[in-house]
Amino acid sequence: MDGEKSTVIVKKIKKNTKQILQDPRNANLLLDLLNYSQSKNADVVCASCRSLVAVFSHFISADCFINIGQHTVAEADLSKEDQFSSWMREQFITACDVMSDHLCRESAQIQTTAFTSLVALLQVLDKKCPQDLSDKLIESIMSCLLNDEYDQMGLIKLLPSMLTAWSDKLRMCSVCLSHLRKKLKNINQAAADTGLLNCWRTIRQLASHDLDEKLKGQLTGVVCEFLKHKMPARLYREILTGISSVMDKMSNPLRLADFLSESFNIGGAVSLMSLHGLFLLMHKYNLDYPDFYAKLYSMFEPQVFGAKYRARFFYLADTFLTSTHLPAYVVAAFAKRLSRLCLHAPASGSHIAIPFISNLISRHPTCEVLLHRTQGPTELDTDPFLADETDLSQCRALDSCLWELQTLEHHYDPSLSVKAQKRRIAENDLSPLLENTSSDIIASEAKKIKKEIPVTFQRPRRVDFYL
Amino acid sequence: MAKTKSKKGLADKVRSKQKNKTKQPPNPFEVKVNKVKHSVVNKHLQKWEKGIPGVSRSKAVKMRKDTLLKELHHMKKANSLLDKRFGENDSTLSADDKMVQRFALEKKKQMKKGDFSLNDEEEVLTHYGQSLVENLKDTIGSDSEEEEDGKLRMGQFQFGGFSKEGDEVSYKDKMKEVIADSKKQKYERQAEKEKTVETTKELDSSWKSLVSNFKPVNNNQTGKKVTAFMQLFHNLVMEQKSAGATDKLKTEEEKAKEEAERLKQLEAQRIARMKGKSKQTKRTHTSADDLNDGFALEKPKRSVTFAGQSESEDESGDRVNSQDQEALSDTGDNNKEAGGSGDEDSNDDDDNSDSDDDEEDEDGSDSDDSYSDLASENESENYEAVRAVEKTLKSKKELKPRPILKNTEGIERYSDFPFFFHWKSAPGSYSELKSLLHGHAADEQSTIILRLRKCHHPSLAEGNKEKLETIQQYLLQYFGDIVKQKPLDQVLVDHVVSHLWEMTQTCNMSSATAIQNLLLEHHKEYTAQAERRDGRGTFPGTDTLMYLRLVECLFPTSDFQHPVTTPAMHFITQMLSECVLRNSRDVVAGLFLCSLALKFVGLSRRYVPEVITFLHGLLYLAAEKNAVSGIKVFPPIRAGGKTVDLCIRQKCSQVSQEWSLSDLLNKEPTQLNGDQFRCEVINRCLDSLLMCLKLWEDLPCVDLIFEPCMKPLSLLPKHLYPADMQAKIEDLSQKMLDSKSKTLKVMQQPSKKPVPLKLFEPEIQEFWAGKRKKGGPNKDVNERQRLNHKYKKELKSAIREVKRDNEVLARHQLETVLQKKRKTKDLMNSLANQEGDFKAMKKIKK
């Protein structure tokens, strides 16, 4: 019944819109439309929003109520036309308010319709240049996007459409950024998690556009302001994954160094994720970070094989160690440490780690002593490598050999065993291996079914289930 | 001969050539020396510098006369005389030699006996007209009587001694002897003849009796009037078949030896697969019916059936075969008569006896085998009966109608479920199979499954193989169900597993795919669960664990790579490395998986890191709380959080020996929380660690592998554990310390052998023709030049030869013409003389 009703209303709305557009004398029907737009039914709201946009864009393009704001006179003095346009203006402002309210509604449909209609209005306003009106409109939109209560992810994704609404895109961006800055200054530290999240997403959206120098400076200010706040762990991780894209658009990315090095020092997954940002800073912006490899070395722990970000970590570590200018002792220490980890790693981890090690050695021929030692004694009592040493130059990795690989030749996994047996191989791309999980390995092993399958030749005597 | 000649080496030829060149020096007057413009000291004389033109020319002329002129002479003649006398054409032989050899040949011809020569006695040497052989014979014969006949001997030594008297006596005696001898021989020949006649008669009579025995059988079979000849013929055929080379029954030792051989071969194959180096030699298909005695597959002989055949059916496969036959005959009977059912029953009994047979074999190896409980009492009775029949058969070794075994007890017992499943009535779904088996005891269920399998044997009907495969799938599903039952029916599980094993032997391909699919299904379930829990897995249900155990039973776990066991192993280790311990049930499941993983690698001794990390985690949980902070842990166990506590607080006095997974999992979680339980967990953990140490003691990094376990081991509250566990802990830590003292060999790549330069054999040409052109552009051009040169040379020499030939011929012709002229001239001369004389005479007369 409700549905029936809504369709009737939608038809009515369409009819009203037509009437208004045909004849301005029917303008009073606008009030009905406004009423409808406040109803609870999503379809009705959407239809009314659309028709409001149609009506207002019609009137705006007809210059009905644009230039009134300059001279405020007593109402009595106004001509009938002026009265109409001021009335119209009032209606416009109320309609804008209603639609901005809709931006914070639960229903995604209403949200997006309201947003698109607001953006359409903005687009129309751009041509006529009514500064105050459009500024107000943008402000209300931004405050809705950055509010502290709702997660506005869906709307923030639509932000690019707003940014391109005006022909002068950069002006729009700067307006948005200034709004952002204002918001960040006044943000309530206590219950601002959602607000900060919205802010960060908006920043990312803004940073995905081309910006000029001035805007870059503005953005840098905003980002620095933003990073001063205290973040929840989830947001922190999201920032770390996305910061590399923002970094490119900043006028001075080195201002991120403090933030990144701090997060690198935190340890665990967070430091793992800050790796990439730091590496970019070092690589592109000449950041001097003395203990980077020592820190990286300390991150090679048994936990990396179980971590969610395993693939990312190994990918990054591989890129960090790509340079052939690294000293041999550093590379040897990494190889040795990783092979030690392999001794207690699950098979899926070793599947990445062993090619990683062979990559290291194939890139650094001086490290081949780890596999093939011709000088010195042929037998050693103990492994000279010091596993607990944090200083790379002191850990004596170059005096050792990769006996761990010899051990892994006896690994139960056939492909791993084969990998460990291959000693001199060319450098390989790790990327196809990184996402390999145990399930993938099982699936690939199960595929290898042949015509003849060996079976046990001894009859099982008694199937016991003892531990 | 030609071959041996050609085989002679080049060097030999050269030497022989040099040997033959012993010619006398030429006459100095004949030698012509060409003048050399620039003489060089120490240079070999070239061929053209010196020669004997006269001699060589005369040689050539002579040669032409011998050959060319001969040919000319014989040119228009059809016949020719051949001189075949020995050595006539051989100039090397001297006349004396020729004579000697001709004589020898003559002699030989005389000595050679013709094929039809009647006088086959050898040429007899005589002395005084008597044969020397006879005299010698006498001498040898009288050897024993030296004393008496000294005189005679003396005489005989001197070839009769020229004494008249002795000669006379011996002659008479001899004649008498000869007569007696011939008589005796004649008698003997007669006796022999009689004997053969007698034996033939005897054989004929026995044969006839046999024929009469077969007569009625043959008549019944054909139902027609058969001629006596045809009957005999058929009988002969039959006779040959049955009396032909039948395999004799194998003795126990032979059987044992064969079995041992088979096992040895299979073990060798397994080890090859374990090393992963097998060259994938194409295995010939061996059906389950194969005895593995290298005997080709043959259709079973239906005509002659021994009741005691089960004697030779040691291997399970053959058993199936014979039962097929019986099942076939059952289809004929259509299972309507009581006799048919009796037959069935005996069939069944055979099966039981076989299984008992196996058991008996195994009893020797392990006495505590609990397999015997599967054979119920009356079955063992049946078994006794069969044994007795076999024995009698063995002793008599005769053809006998098959004895029908009757055991009323058995019939009563199994009469309530179907004996025969029509091939169309295969269970169409899992629920059907379940309802079929529902409500029966373990033994009965086993029998039903057995019959189901027999009736759907692939050799019985088209499409049976697929049905058998589906039955197998249902059976696998059934296995999963029965292991989930609360009190586990061990006997039933054993039966089902042994059936599954047998089916796996027959159709390994389908069973592998079925089990693989099951495993993948369970794995999918597991991963879905793990994803819901943010990557942290939970230990799966009992059936998954049991399926993994089943894999261990059915497929070789020691293979380097295997489509079933390798994924199973990955599944196990994935669970060990991902699952979080939440309660004591998880601990039990994890320990079970650990022991299973160690069983998997028990033979191949491969390294499984996940087991070590899991056991390390258990030790960590069991260590004393206050000291544990510094220890590094491996995921999934976390340093801080401790959901499961294995540290004991009160003294435990003892630990039980056996711990069954099913018992433990069926208990309430609250029952598994006491110190006793924790103590047992640690006991198992220590056992597994000891096992690991034993398995991996040869690995180069064994100390590093066990290093993480040392610290939590030392932090265990030892004083609270029972004495034997304390000893185990001591043992373990001691062994770990010992492993540290191992020396490490520095890693070195195997040095590559230097590749030797390619060597070429020197090419020696036996006959070098043509001059050698040095440094030609390439081989082809060189060869062409050489051939051109040779061709020119040959052409020139041929032309020269032809010219010389023509010269010789022309000279010969001229000579003959001149000769003719001369002859006519002479004739004319003589005629003229005659005429002159005649005319002179005439004048004188006048």
Coordinates of C-alpha atoms in Angstrom, one line a residue, chain A residues 301-306 308 336-337 340 342-348 350-351 369-375 377-383 387-388 401-415 417-418 421 423-424 437-443 445-467, chain B residues 263 266-267 273 280 283 316 362 366 369-371 488 490 493-494 497-498 501-502 504-505 508-509 512-513 516 520 523 527 534 546 549 553-556 559-563 566-567 569-571 573-574 577-578 588 592 595 599 606-610 612-613 632-635 658-661 664 699-701 704-705 708 742-749:
Chain A
E301 CA 60.8 -12.3 13.3
P302 CA 58.8 -15.5 13.2
Q303 CA 55.7 -13.5 13.3
V304 CA 56.1 -12.1 9.8
F305 CA 55.1 -15.5 8.3
G306 CA 51.8 -15.4 10.2
K308 CA 48.3 -10.5 7.5
K336 CA 71.2 -15.9 7.1
R337 CA 68.5 -14.5 9.3
R340 CA 67.1 -19.3 10.2
C342 CA 62.7 -20.8 7.6
L343 CA 63.7 -23.6 10.0
H344 CA 60.5 -22.9 12.0
A345 CA 58.3 -21.3 9.3
P346 CA 55.2 -22.9 7.9
A347 CA 55.5 -24.1 4.3
S348 CA 53.7 -21.2 2.7
S350 CA 59.2 -20.8 3.2
H351 CA 57.8 -20.8 -0.3
V369 CA 80.6 -17.7 0.0
L370 CA 77.5 -18.6 2.0
L371 CA 76.9 -21.5 -0.5
H372 CA 80.4 -22.2 -1.6
R373 CA 83.3 -21.6 0.7
T374 CA 86.7 -22.5 -0.6
Q375 CA 89.0 -20.8 1.9
P377 CA 88.8 -24.8 7.4
T378 CA 86.4 -27.4 5.9
E379 CA 84.8 -28.2 9.2
L380 CA 83.4 -26.0 11.9
D381 CA 82.3 -26.8 15.4
T382 CA 79.5 -24.3 15.5
D383 CA 77.8 -21.9 13.3
A387 CA 71.5 -14.8 15.7
D388 CA 70.9 -12.4 18.6
C401 CA 77.2 -21.0 5.5
L402 CA 73.5 -21.6 4.7
W403 CA 73.3 -25.0 6.3
E404 CA 69.6 -24.2 6.8
L405 CA 69.0 -24.7 3.1
Q406 CA 70.7 -28.1 3.4
T407 CA 68.2 -28.9 6.1
L408 CA 65.3 -27.7 4.1
E409 CA 66.2 -30.0 1.3
H410 CA 64.6 -32.6 3.5
H411 CA 61.5 -30.6 3.9
Y412 CA 58.3 -32.6 3.6
D413 CA 57.0 -30.3 0.8
P414 CA 58.4 -31.6 -2.5
S415 CA 58.4 -28.3 -4.3
S417 CA 62.7 -29.3 -1.2
V418 CA 63.4 -28.9 -4.9
Q421 CA 68.3 -27.9 -3.7
R423 CA 71.7 -23.4 -5.6
R424 CA 72.7 -21.3 -8.5
T437 CA 48.7 -19.4 0.8
S438 CA 48.6 -22.9 2.1
S439 CA 45.3 -23.4 0.4
D440 CA 46.8 -22.5 -3.0
I441 CA 49.6 -25.0 -2.4
I442 CA 47.2 -27.7 -1.5
A443 CA 45.1 -27.0 -4.6
E445 CA 49.4 -30.3 -5.2
A446 CA 46.0 -31.9 -5.6
K447 CA 46.0 -31.2 -9.3
K448 CA 49.0 -33.3 -9.9
I449 CA 47.0 -36.5 -10.3
K450 CA 48.5 -39.0 -12.7
K451 CA 47.3 -42.1 -14.4
E452 CA 48.9 -44.5 -12.0
I453 CA 48.7 -43.7 -8.3
P454 CA 50.9 -45.7 -6.0
V455 CA 49.0 -47.3 -3.0
T456 CA 50.2 -49.0 0.1
F457 CA 50.9 -52.6 -0.3
Q458 CA 50.6 -53.5 3.3
R459 CA 47.1 -54.2 4.6
P460 CA 46.3 -51.9 7.4
R461 CA 46.1 -54.1 10.4
R462 CA 44.4 -52.1 13.0
V463 CA 43.4 -48.5 12.6
D464 CA 44.3 -47.0 15.9
F465 CA 43.6 -43.4 16.8
Y466 CA 46.2 -43.0 19.5
L467 CA 48.0 -39.9 19.8
Chain B
L263 CA 57.3 -57.3 -0.9
L266 CA 57.4 -53.2 -3.8
E267 CA 59.6 -51.9 -1.1
R273 CA 59.5 -42.9 -5.0
Q280 CA 58.5 -43.0 -13.9
R283 CA 54.3 -49.7 -14.7
S316 CA 43.6 -61.5 -1.7
E362 CA 50.6 -62.5 10.6
D366 CA 53.0 -59.9 16.3
D369 CA 47.2 -58.7 17.0
S370 CA 43.6 -58.0 17.8
Y371 CA 42.4 -59.0 14.3
L488 CA 33.7 -45.7 18.5
Q490 CA 36.7 -50.2 16.6
V493 CA 36.1 -49.2 11.6
D494 CA 38.7 -51.9 11.0
V497 CA 39.1 -49.6 6.4
S498 CA 40.2 -53.0 5.2
W501 CA 42.0 -50.8 1.3
E502 CA 41.1 -53.7 -0.9
T504 CA 41.9 -49.0 -3.3
Q505 CA 44.2 -51.8 -4.5
N508 CA 43.6 -46.7 -7.2
M509 CA 42.7 -43.9 -9.6
A512 CA 42.5 -41.4 -5.0
T513 CA 40.3 -38.8 -6.7
Q516 CA 41.3 -36.1 -2.7
L520 CA 39.6 -30.7 -0.5
H523 CA 39.9 -28.1 3.6
T527 CA 39.5 -22.2 5.3
D534 CA 40.1 -13.4 10.6
M546 CA 40.1 -39.5 10.9
R549 CA 44.4 -41.0 9.4
C553 CA 46.5 -46.3 5.8
L554 CA 45.6 -46.3 2.1
F555 CA 48.4 -44.4 0.4
P556 CA 52.1 -44.4 0.8
D559 CA 56.5 -40.7 -1.4
F560 CA 58.4 -37.7 -2.5
Q561 CA 55.3 -36.4 -4.2
H562 CA 51.9 -38.0 -4.1
P563 CA 48.6 -36.5 -5.3
T566 CA 51.1 -34.4 -0.2
P567 CA 48.0 -32.3 0.1
M569 CA 50.3 -33.4 4.8
H570 CA 49.9 -29.8 3.8
F571 CA 46.5 -29.7 5.4
T573 CA 50.7 -28.7 8.8
Q574 CA 48.5 -25.8 7.9
S577 CA 50.5 -23.6 12.1
E578 CA 47.3 -21.7 12.0
V588 CA 44.2 -33.1 21.9
F592 CA 46.9 -36.1 17.3
S595 CA 51.7 -37.7 15.8
K599 CA 53.8 -41.0 11.1
R606 CA 61.5 -35.5 6.1
Y607 CA 61.5 -32.4 8.1
V608 CA 58.3 -30.8 9.3
P609 CA 58.8 -27.4 11.0
E610 CA 55.2 -27.0 12.0
I612 CA 58.3 -28.4 16.3
T613 CA 56.7 -25.0 16.6
K632 CA 60.2 -16.1 21.9
V633 CA 57.1 -17.8 20.6
F634 CA 56.0 -18.7 17.1
P635 CA 52.6 -17.9 15.7
E658 CA 47.6 -45.3 25.6
W659 CA 45.5 -42.3 24.7
S660 CA 42.8 -42.7 22.1
L661 CA 41.7 -39.6 20.2
L664 CA 39.3 -38.0 24.5
L699 CA 70.0 -33.0 9.5
P700 CA 72.9 -30.5 9.6
C701 CA 70.9 -27.9 11.6
L704 CA 69.1 -25.0 15.6
I705 CA 65.8 -26.9 15.1
P708 CA 63.9 -22.9 20.9
K742 CA 78.0 -31.9 15.9
T743 CA 80.6 -30.5 13.6
L744 CA 79.4 -28.7 10.5
K745 CA 80.9 -29.2 7.1
V746 CA 81.5 -26.1 5.2
M747 CA 79.2 -25.9 2.2
Q748 CA 80.8 -26.4 -1.1
Q749 CA 79.4 -26.8 -4.5

